[in-house]
Amino acid sequence: MVSLSNYINEYSFLLYRLITYLRTSTFTRLPDGSIDLQQRTGINVERILPEDFQNTIAIRTFPPPINRQCLEAEGADQQFRKLFDDNELWILHGLYFGSGGSKAITSHPFLSALTSDIRKENDWQEMVEPFLMRLALAQYMINFKNIWINKKLFGTMLTHAITVLLRVHLAPRLEADRRTRISEARNKRRNDRPQIQRNIPIPRNEIAVIGKSHNARRRLIRDEEKRRQAYLEKLKNDQKTRQNLEQKLTDANFALTQNERVSTGDISRRRIKQLMAMIRKVLYKRTTNPITEQELLQLIPNLQTNEAECCLRICQFFKPYIPERSQIYVVAYVLPFYLMVNDLFKCTKYEVYIRKLVPRPSVGSVNALKLDSPSLFNLFCTSNKRQNMDLYDYDGNRIISRDAATQLKDAVFGSFFDLDQLQQLCATFGSRFAHNMYLLSAAKTVGITAEVIPALPTVTTTAEEVVIGTKVEVAKPEEPKEPEEPEATTPAADVQQKEQIQTLETELANLMTNLANAYVERNKILYALANLKRTHQQKQADEDEINNQIRMTKSNKRHILEKIAKIKQQVANIRQQLYIISQKNTKRKRTNSTKRKTNNWFRI
């Protein structure tokens, strides 16, 4: 388990290292057509921040945007989209922690260029089974996908970045006050933090309630309640508290006056929101022409000179990092933008907006080891580095595969644990053992997974609930009837029953054929709907026409699903009729056999 945690930490560090390469490098296409990673820096921090801004972070340049020239070749866009997807994460695992990655990476030029400077560590000799590494990597990939799956993330980060730059340029006094308040609050928390002396036992004579009688403890609690009530009464008439509140209200009203904002030159928060919305609208246009001041004045005619200069500078700064609409949800296209805004938030002391790019497990965390029948079989019976253990079922046959271990769960768990005690332990909680455990190396406990046993109904099955308006009436169960004798059959009745069975089977075969055809039609509709959505996302056709086609396809999908549900209901009804007929025939045969045996006994 510790080795498995080391593997996850090493893999996370490797992925974070590859991503941070893009802070000082970018992809370029060589004359021979191959992809290479070359050193390049983005815009200087001093060019986007005010001149009098004090940058205390050791960040002097922002990450460079994507080099669009290397994506102009045929197929380059599709290859670039694959960067950091599930397939390439598996290739990265095989390249550094497994085998086969060096062959698969040849068809991924961008990942090959990114990993060219990182060589495989030859000292990775941790005793981790490949099966466990695949399980841990699959969970890590789910966490990685959850970070980037939020569709509103790009717009939120862009809004925060634009707002921060507008505050820094157009409201410097408010930003200075904010920095001062943050610094004072941090120092106050640091100074007011009590110095706790740990691992020091409390003397016995300082414990108030130890050694006291029952009445003494009651008096102690009663006196404490009296003190509390007295304190509350005193607080109501406390003049100092009221004066402090009035002073805070006076300061707040003074800070929010219009004269104060005009004298300092800071614009209001409402104005900042208007400018932010204008900049977002300009950036989302994605035009190749440079952004001009006339374009900004068309959106906000009363734009001031300092506001126009600031907005124009921000638009020119963000424009190379903004991808197209269809590329916003691709990790490779938005990664330089997130690296840039994270550095911007660090420089401006807005660490609260910083975005986590990869799952970063803490060094002290240890992954839990899941124990079920397949994992037990893989741990003890499939190792190539030590002698394997032989597991046997209850008939004495050796378990030789994972499928057999999955089917024989009791035999596998019984080889290591006492199943009777596990079942008794789970039964105390009204459940049964689910053949699943979790072991934590840092704790001295074992997590046992159990299934809840469904409670039996308290009302007999003959009772029926009839809902009338808001009232619920439960019908009384009928009295048990005596078993009826099976009806006597005649040759004509048998022939009629056979014809009925043949008719039902023919109808059932026709329904199954119709059901198979309906499933084929449903799959075609789903495939067409997926293609329409992909076309709509990439904007390869008229948007109104695509929306109409999507609407019609969804209507067809709804009709075919209703048709499938109707056919399934008909199939269930016919099968129920065939089952009732077969049960009657079985009961009649059993009764006739019993009668023959009884007659023979009397005849003897």
Coordinates of C-alpha atoms in Angstrom, one line a residue:
M1 CA 0.0 0.0 0.0
V2 CA 2.9 2.4 0.8
S3 CA 4.5 1.5 -2.5
L4 CA 1.2 2.1 -4.3
S5 CA 1.0 5.6 -2.7
N6 CA 4.6 6.3 -3.8
Y7 CA 3.6 5.3 -7.3
I8 CA 0.6 7.8 -7.4
N9 CA 2.8 10.5 -5.9
E10 CA 5.5 9.9 -8.5
Y11 CA 3.0 9.9 -11.4
S12 CA 1.4 13.1 -10.1
F13 CA 4.7 14.8 -9.8
L14 CA 5.7 13.6 -13.4
L15 CA 2.4 15.0 -14.9
Y16 CA 2.8 18.3 -13.0
R17 CA 6.4 18.6 -14.2
L18 CA 5.3 18.1 -17.9
I19 CA 2.6 20.7 -17.5
T20 CA 5.0 23.3 -16.0
Y21 CA 7.3 22.9 -19.0
L22 CA 4.7 24.9 -20.9
R23 CA 5.4 27.9 -18.7
T24 CA 8.7 28.6 -20.4
S25 CA 8.3 26.6 -23.6
T26 CA 6.0 26.1 -26.6
F27 CA 5.6 23.7 -29.4
T28 CA 7.2 24.5 -32.8
R29 CA 7.3 22.6 -36.1
L30 CA 10.7 21.9 -37.6
P31 CA 11.5 22.1 -41.3
D32 CA 11.3 18.3 -41.6
G33 CA 7.7 18.4 -40.2
S34 CA 8.5 17.0 -36.7
I35 CA 7.3 18.7 -33.5
D36 CA 9.8 20.1 -31.0
L37 CA 9.6 21.9 -27.7
Q38 CA 11.6 25.2 -27.7
Q39 CA 12.3 27.7 -25.0
R40 CA 10.1 30.8 -25.2
T41 CA 8.7 33.4 -22.8
G42 CA 5.5 35.4 -22.8
I43 CA 4.8 39.0 -22.1
N44 CA 6.7 40.7 -19.3
V45 CA 4.7 41.2 -16.0
E46 CA 5.6 44.9 -15.9
R47 CA 3.8 45.5 -19.2
I48 CA 0.4 44.5 -18.0
L49 CA 0.6 45.7 -14.4
P50 CA 0.8 49.4 -13.4
E51 CA 4.2 51.1 -13.0
D52 CA 3.9 51.7 -9.3
F53 CA 2.6 48.2 -8.6
Q54 CA 4.9 46.3 -6.1
N55 CA 5.4 42.8 -7.3
T56 CA 6.8 40.7 -4.5
I57 CA 6.6 37.4 -6.4
A58 CA 9.6 36.1 -8.3
I59 CA 7.6 35.9 -11.5
R60 CA 8.9 38.2 -14.3
T61 CA 7.3 36.8 -17.4
F62 CA 4.0 35.0 -18.2
P63 CA 3.8 31.7 -20.0
P64 CA 3.7 31.9 -23.8
P65 CA 0.5 31.3 -25.7
I66 CA 0.0 28.5 -28.2
N67 CA 2.1 28.7 -31.4
R68 CA -0.7 28.5 -34.0
Q69 CA 1.7 28.0 -36.9
C70 CA 2.6 24.4 -35.8
L71 CA -1.1 23.5 -35.9
E72 CA -1.7 24.5 -39.5
A73 CA -0.5 21.2 -41.0
E74 CA -3.1 18.5 -41.9
G75 CA -4.0 16.4 -38.9
A76 CA -2.1 18.6 -36.4
D77 CA -5.2 19.8 -34.7
Q78 CA -6.5 16.3 -34.0
Q79 CA -3.1 15.2 -32.7
F80 CA -2.9 18.3 -30.5
R81 CA -6.4 17.6 -29.0
K82 CA -5.1 14.2 -27.8
L83 CA -2.6 15.8 -25.5
F84 CA -3.3 14.7 -21.8
D85 CA -6.3 12.6 -22.7
D86 CA -6.9 9.2 -21.2
N87 CA -5.0 7.3 -23.9
E88 CA -1.9 9.5 -23.5
L89 CA -2.0 9.2 -19.7
W90 CA -1.9 5.5 -20.1
I91 CA 1.1 5.9 -22.5
L92 CA 2.8 8.1 -19.9
H93 CA 2.4 5.3 -17.3
G94 CA 3.8 2.7 -19.7
L95 CA 6.7 4.9 -20.6
Y96 CA 8.0 5.6 -17.1
F97 CA 6.5 2.9 -14.8
G98 CA 5.7 0.0 -17.1
S99 CA 6.5 -1.3 -20.6
G100 CA 5.3 -0.7 -24.1
G101 CA 5.1 3.1 -23.8
S102 CA 8.1 3.8 -26.1
K103 CA 6.4 2.1 -29.0
A104 CA 3.0 3.7 -28.5
I105 CA 4.4 7.2 -28.1
T106 CA 5.7 7.4 -31.7
S107 CA 2.2 8.1 -32.9
H108 CA 1.8 11.0 -30.5
P109 CA 4.3 13.7 -31.6
F110 CA 3.3 16.4 -29.1
L111 CA 3.6 14.1 -26.1
S112 CA 6.9 12.8 -27.5
A113 CA 8.3 16.3 -27.7
L114 CA 7.1 17.1 -24.2
T115 CA 8.7 14.0 -22.7
S116 CA 12.0 14.1 -24.7
D117 CA 13.9 15.8 -21.8
I118 CA 12.7 13.4 -19.1
R119 CA 14.3 10.1 -19.1
K120 CA 12.9 7.0 -17.4
E121 CA 14.3 6.4 -13.9
N122 CA 16.0 3.1 -13.8
D123 CA 15.8 2.8 -10.0
W124 CA 12.0 2.4 -9.9
Q125 CA 12.0 -1.0 -8.3
E126 CA 8.9 -0.7 -6.1
M127 CA 7.1 -4.0 -5.4
V128 CA 3.8 -2.9 -6.9
E129 CA 1.6 -5.3 -8.8
P130 CA 0.6 -4.1 -12.3
F131 CA -3.1 -4.9 -11.5
L132 CA -3.0 -2.5 -8.5
M133 CA -1.2 0.2 -10.5
R134 CA -3.9 0.0 -13.1
L135 CA -6.6 0.4 -10.5
A136 CA -4.8 3.4 -8.8
L137 CA -4.2 5.0 -12.2
A138 CA -7.8 4.6 -13.3
Q139 CA -8.9 6.4 -10.1
Y140 CA -6.3 9.2 -10.6
M141 CA -7.5 9.7 -14.2
I142 CA -11.1 10.1 -13.0
N143 CA -9.9 12.8 -10.5
F144 CA -7.9 14.5 -13.4
K145 CA -11.0 14.4 -15.6
N146 CA -13.2 15.9 -12.8
I147 CA -10.8 18.9 -12.6
W148 CA -11.3 19.8 -16.3
I149 CA -14.9 18.7 -16.9
N150 CA -16.5 21.9 -15.5
K151 CA -17.8 23.7 -18.6
K152 CA -18.1 27.0 -16.7
L153 CA -14.5 27.0 -15.5
F154 CA -13.0 28.9 -18.4
G155 CA -15.5 31.8 -18.3
T156 CA -15.2 32.0 -14.5
M157 CA -11.4 32.2 -14.7
L158 CA -11.5 34.8 -17.5
T159 CA -14.0 36.9 -15.5
H160 CA -11.8 36.8 -12.4
A161 CA -8.6 37.7 -14.3
I162 CA -10.3 40.7 -16.1
T163 CA -11.8 42.0 -12.9
V164 CA -8.5 41.8 -11.1
L165 CA -6.7 43.8 -13.7
L166 CA -9.4 46.4 -13.8
R167 CA -9.2 46.8 -10.1
V168 CA -5.5 47.1 -10.1
H169 CA -5.5 49.8 -12.9
L170 CA -8.7 51.8 -12.2
A171 CA -9.2 51.4 -8.4
P172 CA -5.7 51.5 -6.9
R173 CA -6.7 52.9 -3.6
L174 CA -9.3 50.1 -3.0
E175 CA -6.6 47.6 -3.9
A176 CA -4.1 49.2 -1.5
D177 CA -6.7 49.1 1.3
R178 CA -7.5 45.5 0.5
R179 CA -3.8 44.5 0.7
T180 CA -3.5 46.4 4.0
R181 CA -6.5 44.7 5.5
I182 CA -5.2 41.2 4.4
S183 CA -1.8 41.9 5.9
E184 CA -3.2 43.2 9.2
A185 CA -5.6 40.3 9.5
R186 CA -2.8 37.8 8.9
N187 CA -0.6 39.4 11.5
K188 CA -3.5 39.5 14.0
R189 CA -4.2 35.9 13.5
R190 CA -0.6 35.0 13.9
N191 CA -0.2 37.1 17.1
D192 CA -3.5 36.1 18.7
R193 CA -2.9 32.4 18.2
P194 CA -2.7 30.8 21.6
Q195 CA 0.4 29.0 22.5
I196 CA -0.8 25.5 23.3
Q197 CA 1.5 23.2 25.3
R198 CA 0.8 19.7 24.0
N199 CA 1.4 16.4 25.5
I200 CA 1.3 17.8 29.1
P201 CA -1.1 16.0 31.4
I202 CA -3.5 18.1 33.4
P203 CA -2.9 18.0 37.2
R204 CA -5.6 16.1 39.1
N205 CA -6.3 19.0 41.5
E206 CA -7.0 21.4 38.5
I207 CA -9.9 19.2 37.2
A208 CA -13.0 20.9 38.5
V209 CA -15.4 18.0 38.6
I210 CA -13.2 15.1 39.6
G211 CA -13.8 13.8 43.1
K212 CA -17.1 15.8 43.5
S213 CA -20.4 14.3 44.5
H214 CA -23.5 14.2 42.4
N215 CA -25.1 17.3 44.1
A216 CA -21.8 19.2 43.9
R217 CA -21.6 18.7 40.1
R218 CA -25.3 19.8 39.8
R219 CA -24.5 23.0 41.8
L220 CA -21.5 23.6 39.6
I221 CA -23.6 23.5 36.4
R222 CA -26.3 25.6 37.9
D223 CA -23.9 28.4 39.0
E224 CA -22.3 28.4 35.5
E225 CA -25.7 28.9 34.0
K226 CA -26.3 31.9 36.3
R227 CA -23.0 33.5 35.3
R228 CA -23.9 33.1 31.7
Q229 CA -27.3 34.8 32.1
A230 CA -25.7 37.6 34.1
Y231 CA -23.1 38.1 31.3
L232 CA -25.9 38.3 28.7
E233 CA -27.8 40.9 30.7
K234 CA -24.6 43.0 31.1
L235 CA -23.9 42.8 27.4
K236 CA -27.4 44.3 26.6
N237 CA -26.6 47.4 28.6
D238 CA -22.9 47.6 27.7
Q239 CA -22.2 51.2 26.5
K240 CA -18.8 50.4 25.0
T241 CA -20.2 47.8 22.6
R242 CA -22.8 50.2 21.4
Q243 CA -20.1 52.9 20.8
N244 CA -18.0 50.5 18.8
L245 CA -20.9 49.5 16.6
E246 CA -21.8 53.2 15.9
Q247 CA -18.1 53.9 15.0
K248 CA -18.1 51.1 12.5
L249 CA -21.3 52.4 10.9
T250 CA -19.8 55.9 10.6
D251 CA -16.7 54.6 9.0
A252 CA -18.7 52.5 6.5
N253 CA -20.9 55.5 5.5
F254 CA -17.9 57.7 5.1
A255 CA -16.1 55.2 2.9
L256 CA -19.1 54.7 0.6
T257 CA -19.8 58.4 0.0
Q258 CA -19.6 59.6 -3.6
N259 CA -17.2 62.4 -2.8
E260 CA -14.6 60.0 -1.4
R261 CA -14.7 57.9 -4.6
V262 CA -14.4 60.9 -6.9
S263 CA -11.6 62.5 -4.9
T264 CA -9.4 59.4 -5.0
G265 CA -10.1 58.7 -8.7
D266 CA -11.3 55.1 -8.2
I267 CA -14.2 53.9 -10.3
S268 CA -17.2 52.1 -8.8
R269 CA -17.7 48.3 -8.7
R270 CA -20.7 48.6 -11.0
R271 CA -18.5 50.4 -13.6
I272 CA -15.9 47.6 -13.3
K273 CA -18.5 45.0 -14.0
Q274 CA -19.6 46.9 -17.1
L275 CA -16.1 47.1 -18.4
M276 CA -15.5 43.4 -17.7
A277 CA -18.6 42.4 -19.7
M278 CA -17.4 44.6 -22.6
I279 CA -13.9 43.0 -22.6
R280 CA -15.4 39.5 -22.5
K281 CA -17.6 40.3 -25.5
V282 CA -14.7 41.6 -27.5
L283 CA -12.5 38.6 -26.7
Y284 CA -15.1 36.0 -27.6
K285 CA -15.4 37.4 -31.1
R286 CA -12.1 35.7 -32.1
T287 CA -11.3 38.0 -35.1
T288 CA -7.9 38.1 -36.7
N289 CA -8.0 41.9 -36.9
P290 CA -6.4 43.8 -34.0
I291 CA -8.7 45.3 -31.4
T292 CA -9.1 49.1 -31.7
E293 CA -10.5 51.8 -29.4
Q294 CA -13.3 52.5 -31.9
E295 CA -14.6 48.9 -31.3
L296 CA -14.7 49.5 -27.6
L297 CA -16.5 52.8 -28.0
Q298 CA -19.2 51.1 -30.0
L299 CA -20.1 49.0 -27.0
I300 CA -19.8 51.7 -24.4
P301 CA -20.0 55.3 -25.9
N302 CA -19.3 57.1 -22.6
L303 CA -15.9 55.4 -22.2
Q304 CA -13.3 57.6 -20.5
T305 CA -9.8 58.0 -21.8
N306 CA -8.1 56.1 -18.9
E307 CA -10.7 53.4 -19.1
A308 CA -10.3 53.0 -22.9
E309 CA -6.5 52.7 -22.6
C310 CA -6.8 50.1 -19.8
C311 CA -9.4 48.0 -21.6
L312 CA -7.4 48.1 -24.8
R313 CA -4.3 46.9 -23.0
I314 CA -6.2 44.0 -21.3
C315 CA -7.8 42.9 -24.6
Q316 CA -4.5 42.9 -26.4
F317 CA -2.9 40.9 -23.5
F318 CA -5.6 38.2 -23.4
K319 CA -6.4 37.8 -27.1
P320 CA -3.5 35.3 -27.9
Y321 CA -4.6 33.0 -25.0
I322 CA -8.3 32.8 -25.9
P323 CA -9.1 29.7 -28.0
E324 CA -12.1 29.1 -30.2
R325 CA -15.5 28.1 -28.9
S326 CA -15.1 24.5 -29.8
Q327 CA -11.6 24.4 -28.2
I328 CA -12.5 25.7 -24.8
Y329 CA -13.2 22.2 -23.4
V330 CA -9.9 20.7 -24.7
V331 CA -7.2 20.6 -22.1
A332 CA -4.3 21.2 -24.5
Y333 CA -5.8 24.5 -25.8
V334 CA -6.7 26.1 -22.5
L335 CA -3.7 24.9 -20.5
P336 CA -1.5 28.0 -21.4
F337 CA -4.4 30.3 -20.4
Y338 CA -4.7 28.6 -16.9
L339 CA -1.0 28.8 -16.4
M340 CA -1.0 32.5 -17.3
V341 CA -4.0 33.4 -15.0
N342 CA -2.5 31.5 -12.1
D343 CA 0.7 33.5 -12.3
L344 CA -1.4 36.7 -12.6
F345 CA -3.3 35.8 -9.4
K346 CA 0.0 35.1 -7.6
C347 CA 1.4 38.5 -8.6
T348 CA -1.7 40.5 -7.6
K349 CA -2.2 38.6 -4.3
Y350 CA -5.5 36.9 -5.4
E351 CA -4.4 33.4 -4.4
V352 CA -8.0 32.5 -3.8
Y353 CA -8.7 32.3 -7.5
I354 CA -5.7 30.0 -8.3
R355 CA -6.8 26.9 -10.2
K356 CA -5.4 23.4 -9.4
L357 CA -4.3 21.9 -12.7
V358 CA -3.6 18.2 -11.6
P359 CA -4.7 16.1 -8.7
R360 CA -1.9 16.5 -6.1
P361 CA -2.1 13.8 -3.4
S362 CA -0.4 14.8 -0.1
V363 CA 2.9 13.1 0.7
G364 CA 1.5 11.7 4.0
S365 CA -1.7 10.2 2.5
V366 CA -1.8 6.5 1.9
N367 CA -4.2 4.8 -0.5
A368 CA -6.5 2.2 0.9
L369 CA -6.0 -1.4 -0.4
K370 CA -9.2 -2.9 -1.7
L371 CA -9.6 -6.6 -1.0
D372 CA -12.1 -8.6 -3.0
S373 CA -11.8 -12.1 -4.5
P374 CA -10.1 -11.0 -7.8
S375 CA -7.6 -8.8 -6.0
L376 CA -6.7 -11.5 -3.4
F377 CA -6.2 -13.9 -6.3
N378 CA -3.9 -11.4 -8.1
L379 CA -1.9 -10.6 -4.9
F380 CA -1.2 -14.2 -3.8
C381 CA -1.5 -16.4 -6.9
T382 CA -0.2 -14.4 -10.0
S383 CA 3.2 -13.0 -8.9
N384 CA 6.3 -13.5 -11.0
K385 CA 8.8 -12.5 -8.3
R386 CA 7.8 -14.9 -5.5
Q387 CA 6.3 -18.3 -4.9
N388 CA 2.5 -18.3 -5.6
M389 CA -0.1 -19.6 -3.2
D390 CA -2.6 -22.2 -4.3
L391 CA -6.3 -21.7 -3.5
Y392 CA -8.9 -24.5 -3.6
D393 CA -12.6 -24.5 -3.7
Y394 CA -14.9 -26.7 -1.4
D395 CA -14.6 -29.6 -3.9
G396 CA -10.8 -29.7 -3.7
N397 CA -10.3 -28.2 -7.2
R398 CA -7.6 -25.5 -7.6
I399 CA -8.7 -22.0 -8.5
I400 CA -6.6 -21.1 -11.6
S401 CA -8.2 -17.9 -13.0
R402 CA -9.7 -14.5 -11.9
D403 CA -13.1 -15.5 -13.3
A404 CA -13.1 -18.6 -11.2
A405 CA -12.1 -16.5 -8.1
T406 CA -14.9 -14.1 -8.8
Q407 CA -17.5 -16.9 -8.9
L408 CA -16.0 -18.7 -5.8
K409 CA -16.0 -15.7 -3.4
D410 CA -16.7 -17.7 -0.3
A411 CA -13.8 -20.2 -1.0
V412 CA -11.3 -17.3 -1.7
F413 CA -12.2 -15.3 1.4
G414 CA -12.5 -18.5 3.5
S415 CA -8.8 -19.2 2.7
F416 CA -7.8 -16.1 4.5
F417 CA -10.5 -15.0 7.0
D418 CA -13.1 -16.6 9.2
L419 CA -16.3 -16.3 7.3
D420 CA -18.5 -17.2 10.2
Q421 CA -17.2 -14.3 12.3
L422 CA -17.6 -11.9 9.4
Q423 CA -21.2 -13.0 8.8
Q424 CA -22.0 -12.7 12.5
L425 CA -20.5 -9.3 12.7
C426 CA -22.5 -8.0 9.7
A427 CA -25.6 -9.7 11.0
T428 CA -25.5 -7.5 14.2
F429 CA -26.1 -4.5 11.9
G430 CA -28.9 -6.2 9.9
S431 CA -26.8 -6.9 6.9
R432 CA -24.7 -9.6 5.2
F433 CA -21.1 -9.7 4.2
A434 CA -20.5 -8.4 0.6
H435 CA -17.1 -10.0 0.0
N436 CA -15.3 -6.7 0.0
M437 CA -12.8 -5.0 2.4
Y438 CA -10.6 -1.9 2.7
L439 CA -7.3 -2.0 4.5
L440 CA -5.7 1.3 5.7
S441 CA -2.0 1.1 6.5
A442 CA -2.1 4.3 8.6
A443 CA -5.0 3.1 10.8
K444 CA -5.6 -0.1 12.8
T445 CA -9.0 -0.7 11.4
V446 CA -10.5 -2.6 8.5
G447 CA -13.5 -1.3 6.5
I448 CA -15.9 -4.1 5.8
T449 CA -18.5 -3.7 3.1
A450 CA -21.9 -5.2 3.8
E451 CA -25.3 -5.4 2.0
V452 CA -28.5 -4.4 3.8
I453 CA -30.9 -7.3 4.1
P454 CA -34.3 -6.1 2.8
A455 CA -37.0 -6.2 5.5
L456 CA -39.9 -8.6 4.9
P457 CA -43.3 -6.9 4.2
T458 CA -45.6 -6.9 7.3
V459 CA -48.8 -7.2 5.1
T460 CA -49.6 -10.4 3.3
T461 CA -49.2 -10.4 -0.5
T462 CA -52.9 -10.6 -1.0
A463 CA -53.4 -7.1 0.5
E464 CA -53.9 -4.3 -2.0
E465 CA -53.4 -0.6 -1.5
V466 CA -55.9 1.6 -3.1
V467 CA -55.1 5.3 -3.3
I468 CA -58.2 7.5 -3.3
G469 CA -57.4 11.3 -3.4
T470 CA -55.2 11.8 -0.3
K471 CA -56.5 8.9 1.6
V472 CA -55.0 5.4 1.5
E473 CA -57.2 2.4 2.1
V474 CA -55.7 -1.0 2.6
A475 CA -57.9 -3.9 1.5
K476 CA -58.3 -6.7 4.0
P477 CA -56.5 -9.9 3.0
E478 CA -58.7 -12.6 1.7
E479 CA -59.2 -15.8 3.7
P480 CA -57.1 -18.7 2.4
K481 CA -59.0 -21.0 0.1
E482 CA -58.7 -24.7 -0.1
P483 CA -56.6 -25.9 -3.0
E484 CA -58.7 -26.6 -6.0
E485 CA -58.5 -29.8 -7.9
P486 CA -57.1 -29.6 -11.4
E487 CA -59.7 -29.6 -14.1
A488 CA -60.1 -32.8 -16.0
T489 CA -58.8 -32.6 -19.5
T490 CA -60.1 -34.0 -22.8
P491 CA -58.2 -34.7 -26.0
A492 CA -60.0 -31.7 -27.6
A493 CA -58.9 -29.4 -24.8
D494 CA -55.3 -30.6 -25.2
V495 CA -55.3 -29.8 -28.9
Q496 CA -56.8 -26.4 -28.2
Q497 CA -54.1 -25.7 -25.6
K498 CA -51.3 -26.8 -28.0
E499 CA -52.7 -24.4 -30.6
Q500 CA -52.8 -21.6 -28.1
I501 CA -49.2 -22.3 -27.1
Q502 CA -48.1 -22.3 -30.7
T503 CA -50.0 -19.1 -31.4
L504 CA -48.3 -17.4 -28.4
E505 CA -44.9 -18.6 -29.4
T506 CA -45.3 -17.4 -33.0
E507 CA -46.4 -14.0 -31.7
L508 CA -43.5 -13.9 -29.3
A509 CA -41.0 -14.6 -32.1
N510 CA -42.5 -11.8 -34.2
L511 CA -42.3 -9.4 -31.3
M512 CA -38.7 -10.3 -30.7
T513 CA -37.9 -9.6 -34.3
N514 CA -39.6 -6.3 -34.1
L515 CA -37.7 -5.5 -30.9
A516 CA -34.4 -6.2 -32.6
N517 CA -35.3 -4.0 -35.5
A518 CA -36.4 -1.2 -33.1
Y519 CA -33.0 -1.5 -31.3
V520 CA -31.2 -1.1 -34.6
E521 CA -33.2 1.9 -35.5
R522 CA -32.6 3.4 -32.0
N523 CA -28.8 3.0 -32.5
K524 CA -28.9 4.7 -35.8
I525 CA -30.8 7.7 -34.3
L526 CA -28.3 7.9 -31.4
Y527 CA -25.4 7.9 -33.9
A528 CA -27.0 10.6 -36.0
L529 CA -27.8 12.7 -32.9
A530 CA -24.1 12.4 -31.8
N531 CA -22.9 13.6 -35.2
L532 CA -25.3 16.5 -35.2
K533 CA -24.1 17.6 -31.8
R534 CA -20.5 17.4 -32.9
T535 CA -21.2 19.4 -36.0
H536 CA -23.0 22.0 -33.9
Q537 CA -20.1 22.2 -31.5
Q538 CA -17.6 22.7 -34.3
K539 CA -19.9 25.1 -36.2
Q540 CA -19.5 23.4 -39.5
A541 CA -23.0 24.3 -40.7
D542 CA -25.9 26.7 -40.3
E543 CA -26.8 26.9 -36.6
D544 CA -30.6 27.2 -37.1
E545 CA -30.6 24.2 -39.5
I546 CA -28.6 22.1 -37.1
N547 CA -30.9 23.0 -34.2
N548 CA -33.9 22.0 -36.2
Q549 CA -32.3 18.6 -37.2
I550 CA -31.4 18.0 -33.5
R551 CA -35.0 18.7 -32.5
M552 CA -36.4 16.3 -35.0
T553 CA -33.9 13.6 -34.2
K554 CA -34.8 13.9 -30.5
S555 CA -38.4 13.6 -31.3
N556 CA -37.7 10.4 -33.4
K557 CA -35.6 9.1 -30.5
R558 CA -38.6 9.6 -28.1
H559 CA -41.0 7.8 -30.4
I560 CA -38.6 4.8 -30.9
L561 CA -38.1 4.5 -27.1
E562 CA -41.9 4.5 -26.6
K563 CA -42.2 1.8 -29.2
I564 CA -39.5 -0.3 -27.5
A565 CA -41.2 0.0 -24.2
K566 CA -44.5 -1.0 -25.7
I567 CA -43.0 -4.1 -27.4
K568 CA -41.3 -5.1 -24.1
Q569 CA -44.6 -4.9 -22.3
Q570 CA -46.2 -7.2 -24.9
V571 CA -43.4 -9.7 -24.6
A572 CA -43.7 -9.8 -20.9
N573 CA -47.5 -10.4 -21.1
I574 CA -47.0 -13.3 -23.6
R575 CA -44.3 -14.9 -21.5
Q576 CA -46.5 -14.6 -18.4
Q577 CA -49.3 -16.4 -20.3
L578 CA -46.9 -19.2 -21.4
Y579 CA -45.7 -19.5 -17.8
I580 CA -49.3 -19.9 -16.4
I581 CA -50.1 -22.6 -19.0
S582 CA -46.9 -24.5 -18.2
Q583 CA -47.6 -24.3 -14.4
K584 CA -51.1 -25.8 -15.0
N585 CA -49.7 -28.6 -17.1
T586 CA -47.0 -29.4 -14.4
K587 CA -49.6 -29.4 -11.6
R588 CA -51.9 -31.7 -13.7
K589 CA -49.1 -34.1 -14.4
R590 CA -48.0 -34.2 -10.8
T591 CA -51.6 -34.9 -9.7
N592 CA -52.1 -37.7 -12.3
S593 CA -48.9 -39.4 -11.2
T594 CA -50.0 -39.3 -7.5
K595 CA -53.3 -40.9 -8.4
R596 CA -51.6 -43.7 -10.3
K597 CA -49.3 -44.4 -7.4
T598 CA -52.3 -44.4 -5.0
N599 CA -54.3 -46.8 -7.1
N600 CA -51.4 -49.2 -7.4
W601 CA -51.0 -49.2 -3.6
F602 CA -54.6 -50.1 -3.1
R603 CA -54.4 -52.8 -5.8
I604 CA -51.5 -54.4 -3.9

